[in-house]
Structures are given as C-alpha cells and as structure tokens.
C-alpha cells in the first residue's frame, strides 16, 4: 500500500512499517503448505493478506528473509495458510517462526490490549497499551 502512495505522491523512502506479527508454524500437513498459529482474531486482513517477511527456525535467533514465493492465501479465525514451492518451504518445521507484515495496522491494533516494543535485534525493550 505504501509503495502506491509513494509512487503517486513522489515521496520516497519516508515511511517504514512499524508493526509486524510473528506466528509459529503449527503444522506442515502437505508439501507446499504450512499452517501458522495466527488468524483473523490476531491480524488484519481487510486491505490485503499478511505478507511473509522473515523466517526464524525453531531453536535459533537466526533471521532469514522469507522466500519471494511464500504467500498467505487464506485466514480463518485462528490459522493462516502459508503456501510456497521452493526448497525453503520444504524445510519448514513445526515451531519455526514466521514474521508477517501487515497492510493496515488499525485492524491489528484493535485485536491486542498491548504490543511489545522491540529493538533492531528483536529484544523486547518496552510495551505500549493500544487503547484502540
């Protein structure tokens, strides 16, 4: 969404996403599909589906850029359906963490009473009440 605004207005590089939602891989029921433990009760979906940004394998703090072919294709109340076809998707395991970018923060804020604030290394440094 922001890229369209930047293109239309000629303003570039001024805004960055400030909200991400992390989800655990809960199940890998078939090749090319992982079920994430996040859904409509947790994350916005009114403007666009969440976008996979990062992967952090279970038991590590090693962040990897999510493969370009990963897509959230469906949300239900408590699950997201992550589809992908590359070798990275085949390596997903239960307990891996996936960072999701969102298109519209307001409808994520209203789902949480508070949000953790993190530093560049994802250490929690504070928390804010949303009061939405």
Tab-separated table of C-alpha atoms in Angstrom, residues 8-131:
chain	number	residue	atom	x	y	z
A	8	UNK	CA	1.508	8.665	-6.554
A	9	UNK	CA	2.893	11.494	-4.398
A	10	UNK	CA	6.548	11.370	-5.371
A	11	UNK	CA	7.535	10.966	-1.717
A	12	UNK	CA	10.022	8.171	-1.405
A	13	UNK	CA	11.780	6.455	1.439
A	14	UNK	CA	9.994	8.339	4.189
A	15	UNK	CA	7.763	5.695	5.726
A	16	UNK	CA	8.625	2.282	7.096
A	17	UNK	CA	6.380	-0.378	8.523
A	18	UNK	CA	6.401	-0.239	12.310
A	19	UNK	CA	4.253	-3.284	13.064
A	20	UNK	CA	4.990	-6.933	12.439
A	21	UNK	CA	3.169	-10.003	13.704
A	22	UNK	CA	5.050	-13.216	14.451
A	23	UNK	CA	3.462	-16.642	14.090
A	24	UNK	CA	4.546	-20.187	14.874
A	25	UNK	CA	4.398	-22.939	12.288
A	26	UNK	CA	1.795	-25.227	13.826
A	27	UNK	CA	1.572	-27.908	11.148
A	28	UNK	CA	3.021	-28.903	7.771
A	29	UNK	CA	0.222	-31.185	6.549
A	30	UNK	CA	1.330	-31.497	2.919
A	31	UNK	CA	4.118	-30.334	0.596
A	32	UNK	CA	3.854	-26.626	-0.118
A	33	UNK	CA	1.533	-25.849	2.814
A	34	UNK	CA	2.246	-24.765	6.375
A	35	UNK	CA	-0.417	-23.813	8.901
A	36	UNK	CA	0.542	-20.843	11.072
A	37	UNK	CA	-0.877	-20.196	14.537
A	38	UNK	CA	-2.281	-16.753	13.702
A	39	UNK	CA	-5.634	-15.834	12.214
A	40	UNK	CA	-8.402	-13.280	11.834
A	41	UNK	CA	-8.566	-12.835	15.606
A	42	UNK	CA	-4.898	-11.759	15.667
A	43	UNK	CA	-4.015	-9.880	12.493
A	44	UNK	CA	-5.550	-7.527	9.943
A	45	UNK	CA	-6.783	-8.835	6.610
A	46	UNK	CA	-9.219	-6.153	5.421
A	47	UNK	CA	-6.853	-4.445	2.961
A	48	UNK	CA	-4.638	-7.364	1.939
A	49	UNK	CA	-3.417	-10.688	3.268
A	50	UNK	CA	-0.385	-10.629	5.575
A	51	UNK	CA	2.968	-10.855	3.802
A	52	UNK	CA	5.688	-13.275	4.985
A	53	UNK	CA	8.826	-11.219	5.658
A	54	UNK	CA	11.214	-13.269	7.783
A	55	UNK	CA	11.788	-16.805	8.983
A	56	UNK	CA	13.422	-17.761	12.271
A	57	UNK	CA	13.995	-21.519	12.559
A	58	UNK	CA	12.977	-23.207	15.810
A	59	UNK	CA	15.653	-23.079	18.489
A	60	UNK	CA	17.625	-20.249	16.877
A	61	UNK	CA	17.610	-16.458	16.693
A	62	UNK	CA	18.885	-16.547	13.102
A	63	UNK	CA	16.654	-14.383	10.905
A	64	UNK	CA	16.309	-15.258	7.234
A	65	UNK	CA	14.443	-13.342	4.569
A	66	UNK	CA	11.264	-15.182	3.639
A	67	UNK	CA	11.329	-16.646	0.119
A	68	UNK	CA	9.657	-14.491	-2.519
A	69	UNK	CA	7.137	-17.201	-3.439
A	70	UNK	CA	5.691	-17.515	0.076
A	71	UNK	CA	2.085	-16.329	0.265
A	72	UNK	CA	-0.647	-16.324	2.861
A	73	UNK	CA	-3.600	-17.485	0.791
A	74	UNK	CA	-6.275	-17.843	3.440
A	75	UNK	CA	-7.052	-16.944	7.044
A	76	UNK	CA	-9.606	-18.459	9.339
A	77	UNK	CA	-10.267	-17.457	12.947
A	78	UNK	CA	-7.021	-18.831	14.351
A	79	UNK	CA	-4.889	-20.048	11.437
A	80	UNK	CA	-3.076	-18.735	8.378
A	81	UNK	CA	-2.325	-20.870	5.322
A	82	UNK	CA	1.235	-20.327	4.106
A	83	UNK	CA	1.926	-21.642	0.610
A	84	UNK	CA	5.291	-21.921	-1.115
A	85	UNK	CA	7.015	-24.164	-3.608
A	86	UNK	CA	10.759	-23.755	-3.135
A	87	UNK	CA	13.179	-25.883	-1.116
A	88	UNK	CA	12.959	-23.442	1.811
A	89	UNK	CA	9.282	-24.282	2.189
A	90	UNK	CA	10.055	-28.000	2.300
A	91	UNK	CA	12.438	-27.306	5.208
A	92	UNK	CA	9.777	-25.630	7.390
A	93	UNK	CA	9.228	-27.390	10.700
A	94	UNK	CA	6.683	-27.162	13.470
A	95	UNK	CA	7.918	-24.474	15.865
A	96	UNK	CA	9.638	-22.314	13.243
A	97	UNK	CA	8.593	-18.664	13.474
A	98	UNK	CA	7.409	-16.567	10.539
A	99	UNK	CA	7.293	-12.767	10.662
A	100	UNK	CA	4.319	-11.270	8.845
A	101	UNK	CA	3.950	-7.760	7.501
A	102	UNK	CA	0.506	-6.249	7.551
A	103	UNK	CA	-1.233	-3.836	5.229
A	104	UNK	CA	-3.433	-1.998	7.724
A	105	UNK	CA	-2.330	-1.531	11.354
A	106	UNK	CA	-5.630	-0.239	12.773
A	107	UNK	CA	-7.395	-3.546	12.466
A	108	UNK	CA	-4.451	-5.276	14.103
A	109	UNK	CA	-4.240	-2.745	16.963
A	110	UNK	CA	-7.858	-3.364	17.902
A	111	UNK	CA	-7.142	-7.061	18.477
A	112	UNK	CA	-4.492	-6.534	21.177
A	113	UNK	CA	-4.579	-4.687	24.518
A	114	UNK	CA	-0.829	-4.116	24.416
A	115	UNK	CA	2.055	-4.525	21.983
A	116	UNK	CA	5.713	-5.209	22.763
A	117	UNK	CA	8.293	-2.719	21.509
A	118	UNK	CA	11.490	-4.314	20.238
A	119	UNK	CA	14.939	-3.099	19.279
A	120	UNK	CA	16.712	-3.887	15.995
A	121	UNK	CA	17.648	-7.347	17.343
A	122	UNK	CA	14.038	-8.106	18.347
A	123	UNK	CA	14.744	-7.853	22.077
A	124	UNK	CA	11.633	-6.640	23.899
A	125	UNK	CA	12.512	-3.262	25.406
A	126	UNK	CA	9.100	-1.889	26.376
A	127	UNK	CA	5.377	-2.273	25.829
A	128	UNK	CA	2.566	0.063	24.852
A	129	UNK	CA	-1.136	-0.134	25.579
A	130	UNK	CA	-3.166	0.163	22.400
A	131	UNK	CA	-6.355	1.721	23.888
